[in-house]
PDB file of C-alpha atoms in Angstrom:
ATOM      1  CA  MET B   1       3.342 117.234 259.100  1.00 43.00           C
ATOM      2  CA  ASN B   2       2.570 115.518 262.566  1.00 42.00           C
ATOM      3  CA  LEU B   3       2.715 117.734 265.476  1.00 41.00           C
ATOM      4  CA  PHE B   4       3.581 116.086 269.351  1.00 44.00           C
ATOM      5  CA  LEU B   5       1.828 118.906 271.470  1.00 45.00           C
ATOM      6  CA  ASN B   6      -0.489 119.511 274.268  1.00 38.00           C
ATOM      7  CA  SER B   7      -3.314 122.366 273.962  1.00 35.00           C
ATOM      8  CA  GLY B   8      -0.876 125.046 275.842  1.00 39.00           C
ATOM      9  CA  GLN B   9       2.537 124.468 273.589  1.00 42.00           C
ATOM     10  CA  LEU B  10       0.059 124.834 270.323  1.00 36.00           C
ATOM     11  CA  ALA B  11      -0.827 128.841 269.886  1.00 37.00           C
ATOM     12  CA  SER B  12       2.551 129.239 269.211  1.00 39.00           C
ATOM     13  CA  THR B  13       2.395 126.150 266.632  1.00 39.00           C
ATOM     14  CA  LEU B  14      -0.089 128.499 265.188  1.00 36.00           C
ATOM     15  CA  HIS B  15       1.944 131.371 264.514  1.00 40.00           C
ATOM     16  CA  LEU B  16      -0.139 132.781 267.417  1.00 34.00           C
ATOM     17  CA  PRO B  17       1.358 136.854 268.602  1.00 35.00           C
ATOM     18  CA  ARG B  18       4.129 135.265 271.537  1.00 35.00           C
ATOM     19  CA  ALA B  19       4.222 137.459 274.308  1.00 34.00           C
ATOM     20  CA  HIS B  20       7.498 139.769 274.959  1.00 36.00           C
ATOM     21  CA  SER B  21       6.596 140.367 270.356  1.00 35.00           C
ATOM     22  CA  ASP B  22       8.361 143.355 271.684  1.00 38.00           C
ATOM     23  CA  LEU B  23      11.795 141.885 271.787  1.00 38.00           C
ATOM     24  CA  PRO B  24      13.821 140.302 269.021  1.00 44.00           C
ATOM     25  CA  ASN B  25      15.145 136.847 269.128  1.00 51.00           C
ATOM     26  CA  PRO B  26      18.502 137.479 268.601  1.00 50.00           C
ATOM     27  CA  SER B  27      19.538 133.402 268.253  1.00 66.00           C
ATOM     28  CA  PRO B  28      16.207 131.759 266.550  1.00 88.00           C
ATOM     29  CA  VAL B  29      19.068 128.153 265.796  1.00 93.00           C
ATOM     30  CA  THR B  30      19.889 126.740 269.907  1.00 93.00           C
ATOM     31  CA  ALA B  31      21.930 124.047 268.554  1.00 95.00           C
ATOM     32  CA  VAL B  32      22.124 121.329 266.292  1.00 96.00           C
ATOM     33  CA  ILE B  33      22.598 117.533 266.656  1.00 96.00           C
ATOM     34  CA  LEU B  34      23.643 114.693 265.091  1.00 97.00           C
ATOM     35  CA  ILE B  35      22.004 111.234 267.764  1.00 95.00           C
ATOM     36  CA  ASP B  36      23.406 108.079 266.157  1.00 94.00           C
ATOM     37  CA  SER B  37      20.586 104.808 266.656  1.00 91.00           C
ATOM     38  CA  ASP B  38      22.029 103.952 270.354  1.00 92.00           C
ATOM     39  CA  GLY B  39      21.454 107.519 271.771  1.00 92.00           C
ATOM     40  CA  ASN B  40      24.872 108.701 271.417  1.00 94.00           C
ATOM     41  CA  ARG B  41      25.824 111.727 270.240  1.00 95.00           C
ATOM     42  CA  LEU B  42      27.961 111.836 266.966  1.00 94.00           C
ATOM     43  CA  PHE B  43      28.134 115.946 266.511  1.00 92.00           C
ATOM     44  CA  ALA B  44      26.568 118.965 269.155  1.00 95.00           C
ATOM     45  CA  LYS B  45      26.981 122.451 268.757  1.00 94.00           C
ATOM     46  CA  TYR B  46      25.056 124.418 270.655  1.00 94.00           C
ATOM     47  CA  TYR B  47      24.876 128.408 270.286  1.00 91.00           C
ATOM     48  CA  GLN B  48      25.051 131.318 272.629  1.00 80.00           C
ATOM     49  CA  PRO B  49      23.210 134.464 271.673  1.00 66.00           C
ATOM     50  CA  ALA B  50      25.888 137.004 270.287  1.00 54.00           C
ATOM     51  CA  HIS B  51      26.454 140.216 272.479  1.00 48.00           C
ATOM     52  CA  GLN B  52      23.935 138.511 275.079  1.00 53.00           C
ATOM     53  CA  ASP B  53      22.665 141.501 278.051  1.00 51.00           C
ATOM     54  CA  PRO B  54      23.509 139.347 281.524  1.00 47.00           C
ATOM     55  CA  LYS B  55      20.774 141.265 283.037  1.00 51.00           C
ATOM     56  CA  GLY B  56      18.459 140.320 279.979  1.00 52.00           C
ATOM     57  CA  PRO B  57      15.392 138.464 279.229  1.00 51.00           C
ATOM     58  CA  ALA B  58      15.902 135.261 280.315  1.00 49.00           C
ATOM     59  CA  GLN B  59      14.558 133.781 277.654  1.00 49.00           C
ATOM     60  CA  PHE B  60      17.234 134.372 275.252  1.00 51.00           C
ATOM     61  CA  LYS B  61      19.815 132.129 277.468  1.00 58.00           C
ATOM     62  CA  HIS B  62      19.046 129.083 276.458  1.00 60.00           C
ATOM     63  CA  PRO B  63      20.344 126.351 279.642  1.00 69.00           C
ATOM     64  CA  PHE B  64      22.257 123.681 278.268  1.00 82.00           C
ATOM     65  CA  GLN B  65      25.351 124.938 280.012  1.00 83.00           C
ATOM     66  CA  THR B  66      26.874 121.875 280.914  1.00 88.00           C
ATOM     67  CA  LEU B  67      27.754 118.733 279.220  1.00 90.00           C
ATOM     68  CA  LYS B  68      25.313 117.426 281.280  1.00 91.00           C
ATOM     69  CA  GLU B  69      22.221 119.673 280.666  1.00 91.00           C
ATOM     70  CA  GLN B  70      23.288 119.170 277.306  1.00 92.00           C
ATOM     71  CA  ARG B  71      23.380 114.906 277.356  1.00 94.00           C
ATOM     72  CA  ALA B  72      20.563 114.814 279.337  1.00 93.00           C
ATOM     73  CA  PHE B  73      18.639 117.013 276.547  1.00 94.00           C
ATOM     74  CA  GLU B  74      19.881 114.946 273.689  1.00 94.00           C
ATOM     75  CA  MET B  75      18.389 111.904 275.339  1.00 94.00           C
ATOM     76  CA  GLY B  76      15.074 113.295 276.250  1.00 93.00           C
ATOM     77  CA  ILE B  77      14.093 114.509 272.763  1.00 93.00           C
ATOM     78  CA  TRP B  78      15.562 110.979 271.244  1.00 93.00           C
ATOM     79  CA  GLU B  79      13.611 109.257 273.428  1.00 91.00           C
ATOM     80  CA  LYS B  80      10.531 111.352 272.044  1.00 89.00           C
ATOM     81  CA  THR B  81      11.666 110.807 268.778  1.00 89.00           C
ATOM     82  CA  ARG B  82      13.056 107.930 268.033  1.00 82.00           C
ATOM     83  CA  ARG B  83       9.891 106.000 267.759  1.00 77.00           C
ATOM     84  CA  ALA B  84       7.893 108.612 266.587  1.00 75.00           C
ATOM     85  CA  THR B  85       6.634 109.190 263.172  1.00 75.00           C
ATOM     86  CA  GLY B  86       6.602 113.173 262.672  1.00 79.00           C
ATOM     87  CA  ASP B  87       9.405 115.653 262.015  1.00 88.00           C
ATOM     88  CA  ILE B  88       8.802 117.853 265.146  1.00 91.00           C
ATOM     89  CA  LEU B  89       7.622 117.785 268.527  1.00 91.00           C
ATOM     90  CA  LEU B  90       8.133 120.362 271.785  1.00 91.00           C
ATOM     91  CA  PHE B  91      10.008 119.159 274.877  1.00 91.00           C
ATOM     92  CA  SER B  92      11.453 121.168 277.476  1.00 87.00           C
ATOM     93  CA  GLN B  93      10.388 124.403 276.686  1.00 88.00           C
ATOM     94  CA  HIS B  94      12.545 124.468 272.800  1.00 92.00           C
ATOM     95  CA  LEU B  95      10.656 123.859 269.583  1.00 94.00           C
ATOM     96  CA  VAL B  96      12.339 120.134 268.374  1.00 95.00           C
ATOM     97  CA  LEU B  97      12.600 119.399 264.559  1.00 95.00           C
ATOM     98  CA  TYR B  98      14.170 116.263 263.717  1.00 95.00           C
ATOM     99  CA  LYS B  99      14.303 114.251 260.346  1.00 94.00           C
ATOM    100  CA  ALA B 100      16.130 110.620 260.642  1.00 92.00           C
ATOM    101  CA  SER B 101      18.503 109.306 258.052  1.00 91.00           C
ATOM    102  CA  ILE B 102      19.988 105.388 258.186  1.00 90.00           C
ATOM    103  CA  ASP B 103      21.360 104.797 261.290  1.00 92.00           C
ATOM    104  CA  LEU B 104      21.497 108.732 262.528  1.00 95.00           C
ATOM    105  CA  THR B 105      19.152 111.003 263.497  1.00 95.00           C
ATOM    106  CA  PHE B 106      19.079 115.905 262.604  1.00 97.00           C
ATOM    107  CA  PHE B 107      18.532 117.428 265.087  1.00 96.00           C
ATOM    108  CA  VAL B 108      17.596 121.363 264.833  1.00 96.00           C
ATOM    109  CA  ILE B 109      16.528 123.049 268.004  1.00 95.00           C
ATOM    110  CA  GLY B 110      15.103 126.131 268.385  1.00 93.00           C
ATOM    111  CA  PRO B 111      12.799 128.655 271.491  1.00 90.00           C
ATOM    112  CA  GLU B 112       9.269 127.750 271.908  1.00 87.00           C
ATOM    113  CA  GLY B 113       7.452 130.100 269.568  1.00 85.00           C
ATOM    114  CA  GLU B 114      10.346 130.194 267.001  1.00 88.00           C
ATOM    115  CA  ASN B 115       8.892 130.260 263.317  1.00 89.00           C
ATOM    116  CA  GLU B 116       8.829 126.221 262.946  1.00 90.00           C
ATOM    117  CA  LEU B 117       9.327 127.176 258.651  1.00 92.00           C
ATOM    118  CA  MET B 118      12.439 128.758 259.494  1.00 93.00           C
ATOM    119  CA  LEU B 119      13.833 126.136 261.498  1.00 95.00           C
ATOM    120  CA  GLN B 120      12.400 123.240 259.482  1.00 95.00           C
ATOM    121  CA  SER B 121      14.157 125.810 255.658  1.00 95.00           C
ATOM    122  CA  VAL B 122      17.637 125.014 258.101  1.00 96.00           C
ATOM    123  CA  LEU B 123      17.441 121.370 258.872  1.00 96.00           C
ATOM    124  CA  SER B 124      16.302 120.813 255.080  1.00 96.00           C
ATOM    125  CA  ALA B 125      19.093 123.086 254.059  1.00 96.00           C
ATOM    126  CA  TYR B 126      21.766 121.111 255.974  1.00 97.00           C
ATOM    127  CA  TYR B 127      21.130 117.876 255.752  1.00 97.00           C
ATOM    128  CA  ASP B 128      20.705 118.238 251.406  1.00 96.00           C
ATOM    129  CA  ALA B 129      24.230 119.971 251.725  1.00 96.00           C
ATOM    130  CA  VAL B 130      25.830 116.612 253.827  1.00 96.00           C
ATOM    131  CA  SER B 131      23.949 114.541 251.639  1.00 95.00           C
ATOM    132  CA  LEU B 132      25.520 116.574 248.794  1.00 95.00           C
ATOM    133  CA  LEU B 133      29.231 116.098 250.669  1.00 95.00           C
ATOM    134  CA  LEU B 134      28.996 112.719 250.883  1.00 94.00           C
ATOM    135  CA  ARG B 135      28.089 111.594 248.190  1.00 93.00           C
ATOM    136  CA  HIS B 136      24.302 110.877 249.449  1.00 93.00           C
ATOM    137  CA  GLN B 137      25.519 108.327 252.315  1.00 92.00           C
ATOM    138  CA  VAL B 138      24.104 109.807 254.699  1.00 94.00           C
ATOM    139  CA  GLU B 139      24.796 107.742 257.529  1.00 95.00           C
ATOM    140  CA  LYS B 140      27.450 106.854 260.809  1.00 95.00           C
ATOM    141  CA  ARG B 141      30.290 105.594 259.455  1.00 95.00           C
ATOM    142  CA  ALA B 142      30.363 108.691 256.310  1.00 95.00           C
ATOM    143  CA  ILE B 143      29.326 111.200 259.378  1.00 95.00           C
ATOM    144  CA  LEU B 144      32.481 110.480 261.477  1.00 95.00           C
ATOM    145  CA  GLU B 145      34.913 109.842 258.298  1.00 94.00           C
ATOM    146  CA  ASN B 146      33.969 113.075 257.087  1.00 94.00           C
ATOM    147  CA  LEU B 147      33.505 114.977 260.134  1.00 94.00           C
ATOM    148  CA  ASP B 148      35.394 118.030 258.924  1.00 94.00           C
ATOM    149  CA  LEU B 149      32.777 118.437 255.597  1.00 95.00           C
ATOM    150  CA  VAL B 150      30.006 118.809 258.361  1.00 95.00           C
ATOM    151  CA  VAL B 151      31.708 120.954 260.701  1.00 95.00           C
ATOM    152  CA  LEU B 152      32.102 123.395 257.839  1.00 95.00           C
ATOM    153  CA  ALA B 153      29.041 122.940 256.028  1.00 96.00           C
ATOM    154  CA  LEU B 154      26.770 123.738 259.319  1.00 96.00           C
ATOM    155  CA  ASP B 155      29.348 126.611 259.812  1.00 95.00           C
ATOM    156  CA  GLU B 156      27.795 127.781 256.360  1.00 95.00           C
ATOM    157  CA  THR B 157      24.361 127.836 257.470  1.00 96.00           C
ATOM    158  CA  VAL B 158      24.565 128.494 261.347  1.00 95.00           C
ATOM    159  CA  ASP B 159      26.668 131.251 262.426  1.00 93.00           C
ATOM    160  CA  ASN B 160      26.047 132.079 266.511  1.00 90.00           C
ATOM    161  CA  GLY B 161      22.481 130.653 266.228  1.00 91.00           C
ATOM    162  CA  ILE B 162      22.145 133.292 262.883  1.00 93.00           C
ATOM    163  CA  ILE B 163      20.776 131.450 259.782  1.00 94.00           C
ATOM    164  CA  LEU B 164      22.838 131.861 256.941  1.00 94.00           C
ATOM    165  CA  GLU B 165      22.200 130.541 254.233  1.00 94.00           C
ATOM    166  CA  THR B 166      19.020 127.872 253.103  1.00 94.00           C
ATOM    167  CA  ASP B 167      20.911 127.120 249.476  1.00 95.00           C
ATOM    168  CA  ALA B 168      21.594 123.776 250.376  1.00 96.00           C
ATOM    169  CA  VAL B 169      23.613 123.658 246.641  1.00 95.00           C
ATOM    170  CA  ALA B 170      25.840 126.942 247.570  1.00 95.00           C
ATOM    171  CA  ILE B 171      26.845 125.312 251.440  1.00 96.00           C
ATOM    172  CA  ALA B 172      28.003 122.620 249.811  1.00 95.00           C
ATOM    173  CA  SER B 173      29.863 124.889 246.960  1.00 94.00           C
ATOM    174  CA  ARG B 174      31.666 126.252 249.499  1.00 93.00           C
ATOM    175  CA  VAL B 175      32.479 123.173 251.581  1.00 92.00           C
ATOM    176  CA  SER B 176      33.441 120.926 249.053  1.00 76.00           C
ATOM    177  CA  ARG B 177      37.306 120.655 247.627  1.00 60.00           C
ATOM    178  CA  PRO B 178      37.182 121.196 243.998  1.00 54.00           C
ATOM    179  CA  LYS B 179      38.962 118.539 242.163  1.00 48.00           C
ATOM    180  CA  PRO B 180      37.721 117.413 238.436  1.00 45.00           C
ATOM    181  CA  ASP B 181      35.574 114.359 239.396  1.00 47.00           C
ATOM    182  CA  ALA B 182      33.500 117.035 242.771  1.00 44.00           C
ATOM    183  CA  GLY B 183      35.159 113.522 245.003  1.00 46.00           C
ATOM    184  CA  VAL B 184      34.639 115.251 248.672  1.00 46.00           C
ATOM    185  CA  ASN B 185      36.394 111.993 250.551  1.00 48.00           C
ATOM    186  CA  LEU B 186      39.281 113.151 252.210  1.00 44.00           C
ATOM    187  CA  SER B 187      41.043 109.140 251.036  1.00 45.00           C
ATOM    188  CA  ASP B 188      40.748 111.230 247.967  1.00 41.00           C
ATOM    189  CA  ILE B 189      43.161 112.784 248.235  1.00 37.00           C
ATOM    190  CA  THR B 190      45.338 111.177 249.927  1.00 37.00           C
ATOM    191  CA  ILE B 191      45.335 108.620 247.318  1.00 38.00           C
ATOM    192  CA  ASN B 192      45.875 111.155 244.631  1.00 43.00           C
ATOM    193  CA  GLU B 193      48.405 112.726 246.311  1.00 47.00           C
ATOM    194  CA  GLN B 194      50.351 108.773 246.943  1.00 48.00           C
ATOM    195  CA  THR B 195      49.958 108.642 242.799  1.00 45.00           C
ATOM    196  CA  ILE B 196      51.422 111.710 242.691  1.00 50.00           C
ATOM    197  CA  MET B 197      54.508 110.486 244.421  1.00 55.00           C
ATOM    198  CA  GLN B 198      54.329 106.948 243.333  1.00 57.00           C
ATOM    199  CA  ALA B 199      54.767 108.661 239.646  1.00 55.00           C
ATOM    200  CA  PHE B 200      56.997 110.737 240.095  1.00 55.00           C
ATOM    201  CA  SER B 201      59.689 107.722 242.392  1.00 62.00           C
ATOM    202  CA  THR B 202      59.515 105.842 238.858  1.00 62.00           C
ATOM    203  CA  VAL B 203      60.399 108.565 236.010  1.00 56.00           C
ATOM    204  CA  ARG B 204      63.200 109.517 238.901  1.00 64.00           C
ATOM    205  CA  ASP B 205      64.620 105.480 238.726  1.00 66.00           C
ATOM    206  CA  LYS B 206      64.198 105.719 235.121  1.00 59.00           C
ATOM    207  CA  MET B 207      66.625 108.486 234.541  1.00 61.00           C
ATOM    208  CA  ALA B 208      69.021 107.691 236.639  1.00 61.00           C
ATOM    209  CA  GLN B 209      68.862 104.032 235.350  1.00 62.00           C
ATOM    210  CA  ARG B 210      69.910 106.308 231.223  1.00 59.00           C
ATOM    211  CA  ILE B 211      71.836 107.960 233.399  1.00 63.00           C
ATOM    212  CA  LEU B 212      74.383 105.356 234.629  1.00 63.00           C
ATOM    213  CA  SER B 213      73.784 102.915 231.755  1.00 57.00           C
TER     214      SER B 213
END
């Protein structure tokens, strides 16, 4: 695994004791973001720790409260990773794990000092679940055409920053629509409904002809 780290940041990545180890982190995942090859956001979800005490530790409050702050952060990580060959870096006091696929990149963001193996398991599970749902066509067009499945898969993986599931097959099975061919494309459902209606109309017309003849 390639790391883009400076000497001052290396300790947290090597799992050395953290400064506030006595304070549990209520939200290991700060955000999950999908960005296309031009730096445009396809989908992003930022998490605020649940039941957070306003007087609590500042490190539990992510700084991306406005769209402007979120887009600035997204452009920053896109610029840092678009020519990189690794899969992890530290940026703006956050641990960034990423995985590229054709014309987009998946990002999972966590607090600096978070366990990168845990975040990597989230990234792998989510990416693999989306790949299963999209029949291994993980590209911008397929993502946009099946955005509801992509969002639902994330909700099955992470809830309010808390990791729920890291088994890609389990995630995909909860999201995919039950059909004989195990397909998940919305257009398939539309075609099937139209086919049923056309068949019904044909039977109705034939019955009417028999009655009139």
